[in-house]
Amino acid sequence: MKTHSICVLVVVACAITIGCRHDMQDQPKYKPLGQNRFWADGRDSRPIPAGTIAVDELNADDPTHTGQANGAFLDTIPLPVNMSLLERGRDRFDIFCSPCHGWLGDGNGMVARRGLRAPANLMDQRSRELPPGYVYQVISNGYGAMGDYADQIQDVRDRWAIVAYIKALQLSRGAPLSDVPDDQRAELTGSSTMGGRQ
Amino acid sequence: MPQYFSRSANTFARMTILALVSGLGLVCWAGFLIVRSPYEMMQNVPREQPVPFSHEHHVGGLGIDCRYCHTSVEKSAFANIPATKVCMNCHSQMWATSPMLEPVRESYRTGRSIEWTRVHDLPEFVYFNHAIHVHHGIGCSTCHGRVDKMPLTWQAQPLTMEWCLNCHWHPEQYVRPLDQVFSMTYTPPPNQLQLGAKLVKQYHIQSLTSCSTCHR
């Protein structure tokens, strides 16, 4: 009889501990995007009070953050423009802009083809004349039917990288053959389309 | 006192004890198998969502990069789920009256979150970090499968400890070039083991198997 009751005890204990498992599995802690019935908005993450500024991040007058100086859009890129900035720019452009504006910036992205109100052709004359500071500002604040990308592209250096890449695309798309170094010209004359990304 | 049981009852008693003990073992073993089975881990089960969001349409069809929506996957432990605003970049104009998208518009109007159902959910005593894996050449599709073919998202891998360790022991079987991490169509080349060994060196990948890597 005794062995039996011990066995029963062990089995019951097993069953109980299996039940316990979920206390460790689902701990009462706050997680990113977690659900929380305590707060009225149902979220773990608490909103940052309006007007909060992190230490050292009051950038209201910094041209790199506003794209403007003395009330006018910057007509240069306020970061050193080198190959790594352009490569970063291409990477970010392909992620965030190409769905609508297309790989080449000609306004012919996949989403545009499915009927989105025509995104601007970034290679046309009007766009070529837009100062870099203005394009930066479009990324940060949006323009007309285009929403802003401030949350998706939080690092301002990435925004400038995109601007630099767009400017490089525009240059490459309008460049005359004589600008191409001698040793590479032969490669191009064989092909009919010249473009930034092939 | 007369003897009630024959001598053979001794063997019988021993056998009973043995059977009980091994039976108990069997039950526990079966329990473990069940707990770790694909069924219990909810592997391959498409999850109902408040909005029938389709990676098949958005990634497979439109070719949108993972990072357009999961913006923090390269920077933090957590790969975020996109805010309603991100959907509205396109859906303020496209399918703008579709009843399927009403929860998205309502969330945009009221500021209340869309309550997505979690698909992957490790126990909370496990620490996982996306940025580390992405920066060491482990592709999304290695752990999440062909997301671009999922009309509703499901969990493609078991997410057991054994599964994590299998790769932490032999990362060279899975590692790929960094520019292929976000590709859904990448297939390992036939010489994966050689390439893998080279990349493991190049990316300085260690074999992290001490318990405190994941349980901290």
Tab-separated table of C-alpha atoms in Angstrom:
chain	number	residue	atom	x	y	z
A	1	MET	CA	0.000	0.000	0.000
A	2	LYS	CA	2.815	2.333	0.983
A	3	THR	CA	4.656	1.993	-2.373
A	4	HIS	CA	1.385	2.724	-4.089
A	5	SER	CA	0.746	5.968	-2.263
A	6	ILE	CA	4.334	7.056	-2.917
A	7	CYS	CA	3.866	6.356	-6.615
A	8	VAL	CA	0.620	8.273	-6.672
A	9	LEU	CA	2.356	11.147	-4.892
A	10	VAL	CA	5.179	11.217	-7.440
A	11	VAL	CA	2.765	11.201	-10.354
A	12	VAL	CA	0.702	13.988	-8.806
A	13	ALA	CA	3.870	15.990	-8.086
A	14	CYS	CA	4.922	15.552	-11.727
A	15	ALA	CA	1.547	16.767	-12.908
A	16	ILE	CA	1.716	19.803	-10.617
A	17	THR	CA	5.252	20.780	-11.678
A	18	ILE	CA	4.294	20.519	-15.335
A	19	GLY	CA	1.598	23.035	-14.518
A	20	CYS	CA	4.185	25.331	-12.858
A	21	ARG	CA	6.218	25.628	-16.017
A	22	HIS	CA	4.300	28.580	-17.341
A	23	ASP	CA	5.109	30.881	-14.443
A	24	MET	CA	8.667	31.007	-15.717
A	25	GLN	CA	7.540	30.902	-19.297
A	26	ASP	CA	5.299	33.955	-19.044
A	27	GLN	CA	6.877	36.194	-16.456
A	28	PRO	CA	5.059	39.341	-15.345
A	29	LYS	CA	7.562	41.680	-16.949
A	30	TYR	CA	7.254	44.440	-19.535
A	31	LYS	CA	8.438	43.585	-23.016
A	32	PRO	CA	8.695	45.654	-26.187
A	33	LEU	CA	5.254	45.954	-27.823
A	34	GLY	CA	3.852	43.794	-25.012
A	35	GLN	CA	0.235	43.904	-23.956
A	36	ASN	CA	-0.720	45.394	-20.604
A	37	ARG	CA	-4.257	45.674	-19.296
A	38	PHE	CA	-3.193	47.999	-16.470
A	39	TRP	CA	-2.764	51.036	-18.707
A	40	ALA	CA	-5.693	52.547	-20.547
A	41	ASP	CA	-3.953	52.249	-23.917
A	42	GLY	CA	-3.209	48.557	-23.311
A	43	ARG	CA	0.541	48.837	-23.961
A	44	ASP	CA	3.634	47.911	-21.974
A	45	SER	CA	5.644	50.716	-23.555
A	46	ARG	CA	4.781	54.031	-21.988
A	47	PRO	CA	4.580	57.036	-24.315
A	48	ILE	CA	7.315	59.623	-23.922
A	49	PRO	CA	5.780	62.840	-22.564
A	50	ALA	CA	5.466	65.539	-25.237
A	51	GLY	CA	8.424	67.879	-25.358
A	52	THR	CA	10.917	65.416	-23.861
A	53	ILE	CA	14.442	65.962	-25.141
A	54	ALA	CA	17.283	63.562	-24.449
A	55	VAL	CA	20.481	65.050	-23.049
A	56	ASP	CA	22.572	66.515	-25.873
A	57	GLU	CA	19.795	66.067	-28.390
A	58	LEU	CA	18.286	69.523	-28.649
A	59	ASN	CA	18.916	69.822	-32.334
A	60	ALA	CA	16.414	72.472	-33.310
A	61	ASP	CA	19.128	74.727	-34.741
A	62	ASP	CA	21.449	72.100	-36.140
A	63	PRO	CA	21.463	72.153	-39.969
A	64	THR	CA	22.285	68.436	-40.031
A	65	HIS	CA	18.993	67.765	-38.270
A	66	THR	CA	16.755	70.339	-39.930
A	67	GLY	CA	18.233	70.447	-43.422
A	68	GLN	CA	18.090	74.241	-43.195
A	69	ALA	CA	20.416	77.096	-42.329
A	70	ASN	CA	19.245	80.694	-41.943
A	71	GLY	CA	15.810	79.770	-43.238
A	72	ALA	CA	17.070	78.323	-46.525
A	73	PHE	CA	17.481	74.659	-47.511
A	74	LEU	CA	21.077	73.461	-47.477
A	75	ASP	CA	22.453	73.149	-50.977
A	76	THR	CA	25.244	70.820	-49.905
A	77	ILE	CA	25.361	67.632	-47.875
A	78	PRO	CA	26.640	68.401	-44.358
A	79	LEU	CA	28.533	65.105	-44.051
A	80	PRO	CA	31.709	63.945	-45.782
A	81	VAL	CA	30.520	62.372	-49.037
A	82	ASN	CA	32.566	59.271	-49.756
A	83	MET	CA	32.033	55.802	-51.159
A	84	SER	CA	30.845	54.331	-47.861
A	85	LEU	CA	28.186	57.052	-47.485
A	86	LEU	CA	26.970	56.383	-51.038
A	87	GLU	CA	26.886	52.637	-50.470
A	88	ARG	CA	24.922	53.103	-47.286
A	89	GLY	CA	22.632	55.432	-49.221
A	90	ARG	CA	21.989	52.860	-51.911
A	91	ASP	CA	21.228	50.244	-49.304
A	92	ARG	CA	18.725	52.491	-47.501
A	93	PHE	CA	17.220	53.836	-50.739
A	94	ASP	CA	16.562	50.296	-51.929
A	95	ILE	CA	14.820	49.454	-48.656
A	96	PHE	CA	12.754	52.561	-48.054
A	97	CYS	CA	12.265	54.412	-51.333
A	98	SER	CA	12.420	51.853	-54.147
A	99	PRO	CA	9.005	50.266	-53.455
A	100	CYS	CA	7.423	53.460	-54.818
A	101	HIS	CA	10.114	55.456	-56.616
A	102	GLY	CA	11.717	52.397	-58.241
A	103	TRP	CA	15.274	51.086	-58.159
A	104	LEU	CA	16.364	53.874	-60.498
A	105	GLY	CA	14.357	56.633	-58.857
A	106	ASP	CA	12.206	57.063	-61.962
A	107	GLY	CA	8.919	56.757	-60.079
A	108	ASN	CA	8.214	53.290	-61.427
A	109	GLY	CA	8.357	51.078	-58.323
A	110	MET	CA	6.266	47.945	-57.742
A	111	VAL	CA	3.704	49.778	-55.638
A	112	ALA	CA	3.354	52.534	-58.221
A	113	ARG	CA	2.673	49.855	-60.814
A	114	ARG	CA	-0.140	48.540	-58.621
A	115	GLY	CA	-1.836	51.929	-58.783
A	116	LEU	CA	-0.408	54.173	-56.061
A	117	ARG	CA	-0.854	57.827	-56.943
A	118	ALA	CA	2.157	58.569	-59.132
A	119	PRO	CA	5.234	58.972	-56.917
A	120	ALA	CA	7.542	61.730	-58.116
A	121	ASN	CA	10.071	60.857	-60.804
A	122	LEU	CA	13.256	61.729	-58.915
A	123	MET	CA	15.211	61.867	-62.165
A	124	ASP	CA	13.221	64.631	-63.879
A	125	GLN	CA	14.399	68.208	-64.269
A	126	ARG	CA	12.351	69.548	-61.342
A	127	SER	CA	13.772	66.956	-58.951
A	128	ARG	CA	17.302	67.540	-60.163
A	129	GLU	CA	17.011	71.141	-59.110
A	130	LEU	CA	15.760	70.361	-55.587
A	131	PRO	CA	18.437	71.308	-53.045
A	132	PRO	CA	19.739	68.407	-50.866
A	133	GLY	CA	18.335	70.090	-47.746
A	134	TYR	CA	14.855	69.997	-49.292
A	135	VAL	CA	15.054	66.285	-50.151
A	136	TYR	CA	16.258	65.643	-46.594
A	137	GLN	CA	13.270	67.543	-45.313
A	138	VAL	CA	10.883	65.478	-47.499
A	139	ILE	CA	12.270	62.306	-45.906
A	140	SER	CA	11.847	63.771	-42.414
A	141	ASN	CA	8.435	65.402	-42.822
A	142	GLY	CA	6.832	63.852	-45.896
A	143	TYR	CA	5.410	65.723	-48.855
A	144	GLY	CA	1.825	65.739	-50.140
A	145	ALA	CA	0.663	62.158	-50.560
A	146	MET	CA	3.983	60.772	-49.311
A	147	GLY	CA	4.163	60.036	-45.585
A	148	ASP	CA	7.237	60.931	-43.526
A	149	TYR	CA	10.079	58.470	-42.890
A	150	ALA	CA	11.307	59.994	-39.623
A	151	ASP	CA	10.363	56.929	-37.561
A	152	GLN	CA	11.538	54.322	-40.039
A	153	ILE	CA	14.867	56.084	-40.724
A	154	GLN	CA	15.766	57.419	-37.305
A	155	ASP	CA	19.453	58.062	-37.910
A	156	VAL	CA	19.845	61.420	-39.676
A	157	ARG	CA	23.101	60.199	-41.254
A	158	ASP	CA	21.094	57.539	-43.067
A	159	ARG	CA	18.738	60.226	-44.396
A	160	TRP	CA	21.680	62.238	-45.737
A	161	ALA	CA	23.162	59.059	-47.194
A	162	ILE	CA	19.941	58.579	-49.175
A	163	VAL	CA	20.041	62.196	-50.362
A	164	ALA	CA	23.641	61.743	-51.483
A	165	TYR	CA	22.744	58.557	-53.360
A	166	ILE	CA	19.804	60.238	-55.121
A	167	LYS	CA	22.094	63.077	-56.200
A	168	ALA	CA	24.643	60.516	-57.446
A	169	LEU	CA	21.905	58.677	-59.366
A	170	GLN	CA	20.808	61.931	-60.979
A	171	LEU	CA	24.387	62.712	-62.021
A	172	SER	CA	24.982	59.220	-63.388
A	173	ARG	CA	21.737	59.241	-65.355
A	174	GLY	CA	22.560	62.472	-67.141
A	175	ALA	CA	26.269	61.976	-67.574
A	176	PRO	CA	27.711	62.299	-71.083
A	177	LEU	CA	29.886	59.456	-72.332
A	178	SER	CA	32.921	61.724	-72.343
A	179	ASP	CA	32.819	61.818	-68.524
A	180	VAL	CA	33.510	58.091	-68.347
A	181	PRO	CA	37.188	57.189	-67.816
A	182	ASP	CA	38.829	56.038	-71.047
A	183	ASP	CA	39.456	52.494	-69.925
A	184	GLN	CA	35.811	51.883	-69.028
A	185	ARG	CA	34.143	53.559	-71.982
A	186	ALA	CA	34.268	50.473	-74.166
A	187	GLU	CA	32.250	48.525	-71.589
A	188	LEU	CA	29.398	51.011	-71.814
A	189	THR	CA	29.147	51.633	-75.529
A	190	GLY	CA	28.181	47.982	-75.957
A	191	SER	CA	25.048	48.296	-73.822
A	192	SER	CA	22.024	50.430	-74.630
A	193	THR	CA	20.840	51.418	-71.140
A	194	MET	CA	22.962	53.269	-68.660
A	195	GLY	CA	21.729	53.351	-65.124
A	196	GLY	CA	22.700	53.514	-61.505
A	197	ARG	CA	21.818	49.975	-60.571
A	198	GLN	CA	22.169	47.045	-62.889
B	1	MET	CA	0.216	-18.690	10.273
B	2	PRO	CA	-0.619	-20.250	6.907
B	3	GLN	CA	1.172	-18.942	3.868
B	4	TYR	CA	-1.218	-16.917	1.662
B	5	PHE	CA	1.064	-16.445	-1.355
B	6	SER	CA	3.158	-18.941	-3.241
B	7	ARG	CA	6.900	-18.244	-3.721
B	8	SER	CA	6.261	-17.056	-7.265
B	9	ALA	CA	4.421	-14.064	-5.823
B	10	ASN	CA	7.852	-12.643	-4.886
B	11	THR	CA	8.861	-12.411	-8.531
B	12	PHE	CA	5.453	-11.011	-9.297
B	13	ALA	CA	5.924	-8.278	-6.688
B	14	ARG	CA	9.375	-7.411	-8.043
B	15	MET	CA	8.051	-7.282	-11.594
B	16	THR	CA	5.257	-4.987	-10.493
B	17	ILE	CA	7.708	-2.545	-8.946
B	18	LEU	CA	9.937	-2.666	-12.020
B	19	ALA	CA	6.949	-2.119	-14.293
B	20	LEU	CA	5.751	0.794	-12.187
B	21	VAL	CA	9.145	2.517	-12.211
B	22	SER	CA	9.795	2.025	-15.914
B	23	GLY	CA	6.158	2.899	-16.652
B	24	LEU	CA	6.689	6.165	-14.812
B	25	GLY	CA	9.851	6.742	-16.826
B	26	LEU	CA	7.952	6.074	-20.012
B	27	VAL	CA	5.202	8.483	-19.060
B	28	CYS	CA	7.752	11.228	-18.329
B	29	TRP	CA	9.601	10.526	-21.585
B	30	ALA	CA	6.350	10.637	-23.553
B	31	GLY	CA	5.528	13.861	-21.736
B	32	PHE	CA	8.811	15.401	-22.873
B	33	LEU	CA	8.199	14.258	-26.437
B	34	ILE	CA	4.755	15.830	-26.389
B	35	VAL	CA	5.941	19.094	-24.834
B	36	ARG	CA	8.612	19.468	-27.536
B	37	SER	CA	6.526	18.163	-30.422
B	38	PRO	CA	5.779	20.450	-33.362
B	39	TYR	CA	2.150	20.367	-32.207
B	40	GLU	CA	2.907	21.769	-28.752
B	41	MET	CA	5.438	24.267	-30.163
B	42	MET	CA	2.752	25.347	-32.656
B	43	GLN	CA	5.141	24.832	-35.548
B	44	ASN	CA	3.683	25.287	-39.038
B	45	VAL	CA	0.338	26.560	-37.740
B	46	PRO	CA	-0.725	29.776	-39.535
B	47	ARG	CA	-2.009	32.169	-36.908
B	48	GLU	CA	-5.280	34.113	-37.205
B	49	GLN	CA	-4.594	37.870	-37.187
B	50	PRO	CA	-6.872	40.889	-36.736
B	51	VAL	CA	-5.851	41.944	-40.266
B	52	PRO	CA	-5.056	39.151	-42.730
B	53	PHE	CA	-1.598	40.591	-43.445
B	54	SER	CA	0.169	38.592	-46.131
B	55	HIS	CA	3.958	38.431	-46.425
B	56	GLU	CA	3.331	36.550	-49.662
B	57	HIS	CA	1.782	39.677	-51.213
B	58	HIS	CA	4.029	42.301	-49.664
B	59	VAL	CA	7.399	40.500	-49.752
B	60	GLY	CA	6.937	37.898	-52.480
B	61	GLY	CA	4.691	40.000	-54.728
B	62	LEU	CA	5.819	43.587	-54.161
B	63	GLY	CA	9.414	42.809	-53.182
B	64	ILE	CA	9.425	45.018	-50.096
B	65	ASP	CA	12.521	44.486	-47.931
B	66	CYS	CA	12.053	43.085	-44.404
B	67	ARG	CA	13.625	46.216	-42.956
B	68	TYR	CA	11.006	48.534	-44.455
B	69	CYS	CA	8.718	47.181	-41.735
B	70	HIS	CA	10.940	45.357	-39.239
B	71	THR	CA	13.175	48.408	-38.887
B	72	SER	CA	14.977	47.492	-35.665
B	73	VAL	CA	16.065	43.993	-36.669
B	74	GLU	CA	19.633	45.147	-37.441
B	75	LYS	CA	19.977	47.324	-34.367
B	76	SER	CA	18.385	45.602	-31.432
B	77	ALA	CA	17.496	42.310	-29.831
B	78	PHE	CA	13.883	42.807	-30.809
B	79	ALA	CA	12.604	42.841	-34.380
B	80	ASN	CA	9.745	45.273	-34.196
B	81	ILE	CA	6.301	44.852	-35.696
B	82	PRO	CA	5.567	47.917	-37.881
B	83	ALA	CA	3.469	50.764	-36.544
B	84	THR	CA	0.087	51.435	-38.140
B	85	LYS	CA	1.565	54.517	-39.781
B	86	VAL	CA	3.834	52.271	-41.883
B	87	CYS	CA	0.827	50.468	-43.365
B	88	MET	CA	-0.816	53.825	-44.013
B	89	ASN	CA	2.149	54.994	-46.136
B	90	CYS	CA	0.543	52.900	-48.853
B	91	HIS	CA	-2.918	52.070	-47.605
B	92	SER	CA	-4.056	55.643	-47.124
B	93	GLN	CA	-4.424	55.430	-50.902
B	94	MET	CA	-4.452	51.793	-51.928
B	95	TRP	CA	-7.326	49.543	-50.917
B	96	ALA	CA	-8.347	52.598	-48.903
B	97	THR	CA	-11.957	51.468	-48.584
B	98	SER	CA	-11.380	47.715	-48.257
B	99	PRO	CA	-13.227	46.307	-45.222
B	100	MET	CA	-10.261	43.975	-44.659
B	101	LEU	CA	-8.180	47.012	-43.745
B	102	GLU	CA	-10.755	48.619	-41.451
B	103	PRO	CA	-8.826	47.660	-38.259
B	104	VAL	CA	-5.764	49.447	-39.693
B	105	ARG	CA	-7.705	52.614	-40.434
B	106	GLU	CA	-9.433	52.465	-37.063
B	107	SER	CA	-6.099	52.128	-35.313
B	108	TYR	CA	-4.788	55.110	-37.298
B	109	ARG	CA	-7.824	57.220	-36.380
B	110	THR	CA	-7.916	56.356	-32.686
B	111	GLY	CA	-4.216	55.758	-31.944
B	112	ARG	CA	-4.964	52.351	-30.416
B	113	SER	CA	-2.578	49.539	-31.355
B	114	ILE	CA	-3.565	46.713	-33.659
B	115	GLU	CA	-3.339	43.620	-31.451
B	116	TRP	CA	-1.306	41.174	-33.546
B	117	THR	CA	-1.122	37.602	-32.330
B	118	ARG	CA	2.458	36.565	-31.556
B	119	VAL	CA	3.709	33.821	-33.819
B	120	HIS	CA	7.110	33.154	-32.232
B	121	ASP	CA	7.264	33.217	-28.474
B	122	LEU	CA	10.285	31.888	-26.619
B	123	PRO	CA	9.867	31.262	-22.900
B	124	GLU	CA	10.895	34.358	-20.988
B	125	PHE	CA	13.844	32.689	-19.294
B	126	VAL	CA	15.535	32.614	-22.707
B	127	TYR	CA	17.439	35.584	-24.095
B	128	PHE	CA	17.473	35.996	-27.864
B	129	ASN	CA	19.046	38.745	-29.925
B	130	HIS	CA	18.342	39.509	-33.597
B	131	ALA	CA	21.100	42.040	-34.245
B	132	ILE	CA	23.841	39.564	-33.262
B	133	HIS	CA	22.561	36.880	-35.616
B	134	VAL	CA	21.930	39.237	-38.527
B	135	HIS	CA	25.432	40.719	-38.229
B	136	HIS	CA	27.038	37.279	-38.172
B	137	GLY	CA	25.544	36.120	-41.440
B	138	ILE	CA	22.525	34.135	-40.235
B	139	GLY	CA	19.665	34.733	-42.679
B	140	CYS	CA	16.043	35.386	-41.781
B	141	SER	CA	14.981	32.368	-43.805
B	142	THR	CA	17.250	29.995	-41.842
B	143	CYS	CA	15.126	30.588	-38.750
B	144	HIS	CA	11.815	31.807	-40.186
B	145	GLY	CA	11.563	29.794	-43.405
B	146	ARG	CA	10.209	31.132	-46.677
B	147	VAL	CA	8.273	34.053	-45.190
B	148	ASP	CA	7.691	35.355	-48.720
B	149	LYS	CA	5.447	32.347	-49.331
B	150	MET	CA	3.271	32.783	-46.243
B	151	PRO	CA	-0.235	34.205	-46.763
B	152	LEU	CA	-0.531	34.205	-42.954
B	153	THR	CA	2.600	33.944	-40.848
B	154	TRP	CA	3.563	30.705	-39.138
B	155	GLN	CA	6.541	29.414	-37.196
B	156	ALA	CA	8.739	27.335	-39.463
B	157	GLN	CA	11.287	25.956	-36.966
B	158	PRO	CA	10.806	24.141	-33.634
B	159	LEU	CA	12.572	26.832	-31.479
B	160	THR	CA	13.603	24.181	-28.964
B	161	MET	CA	16.882	24.494	-27.091
B	162	GLU	CA	18.174	21.570	-29.121
B	163	TRP	CA	17.502	23.515	-32.313
B	164	CYS	CA	19.383	26.615	-31.109
B	165	LEU	CA	22.315	24.531	-29.936
B	166	ASN	CA	22.494	22.557	-33.144
B	167	CYS	CA	23.532	25.746	-34.904
B	168	HIS	CA	25.629	27.153	-32.054
B	169	TRP	CA	27.677	23.945	-32.186
B	170	HIS	CA	28.077	23.998	-35.965
B	171	PRO	CA	27.476	27.530	-37.235
B	172	GLU	CA	29.441	26.724	-40.432
B	173	GLN	CA	26.469	24.679	-41.653
B	174	TYR	CA	24.241	27.743	-41.791
B	175	VAL	CA	26.244	30.951	-42.072
B	176	ARG	CA	25.919	32.882	-45.346
B	177	PRO	CA	27.508	36.031	-46.850
B	178	LEU	CA	26.303	39.218	-45.126
B	179	ASP	CA	24.719	40.642	-48.290
B	180	GLN	CA	22.441	37.580	-48.502
B	181	VAL	CA	21.019	37.775	-44.971
B	182	PHE	CA	17.738	39.357	-46.039
B	183	SER	CA	17.336	37.290	-49.185
B	184	MET	CA	14.470	34.817	-49.157
B	185	THR	CA	15.663	32.892	-52.206
B	186	TYR	CA	19.253	32.209	-51.083
B	187	THR	CA	20.092	28.511	-51.216
B	188	PRO	CA	23.329	27.253	-49.671
B	189	PRO	CA	25.932	26.346	-52.324
B	190	PRO	CA	27.057	22.706	-52.611
B	191	ASN	CA	30.331	23.593	-50.866
B	192	GLN	CA	28.535	25.149	-47.873
B	193	LEU	CA	30.887	23.521	-45.369
B	194	GLN	CA	34.007	25.059	-46.939
B	195	LEU	CA	32.353	28.428	-47.498
B	196	GLY	CA	30.875	28.261	-43.982
B	197	ALA	CA	34.252	27.534	-42.390
B	198	LYS	CA	35.731	30.500	-44.257
B	199	LEU	CA	32.919	32.851	-43.204
B	200	VAL	CA	33.073	31.662	-39.585
B	201	LYS	CA	36.702	32.813	-39.554
B	202	GLN	CA	35.975	36.023	-41.422
B	203	TYR	CA	33.082	37.083	-39.160
B	204	HIS	CA	34.878	35.870	-35.999
B	205	ILE	CA	32.023	33.562	-35.051
B	206	GLN	CA	32.500	31.679	-31.814
B	207	SER	CA	30.630	28.590	-30.784
B	208	LEU	CA	28.539	29.949	-27.904
B	209	THR	CA	27.147	27.050	-25.905
B	210	SER	CA	27.548	28.008	-22.257
B	211	CYS	CA	24.212	28.163	-20.467
B	212	SER	CA	24.560	31.829	-19.601
B	213	THR	CA	24.589	32.811	-23.279
B	214	CYS	CA	20.874	32.233	-23.482
B	215	HIS	CA	19.774	31.976	-19.852
B	216	ARG	CA	20.873	35.188	-18.199
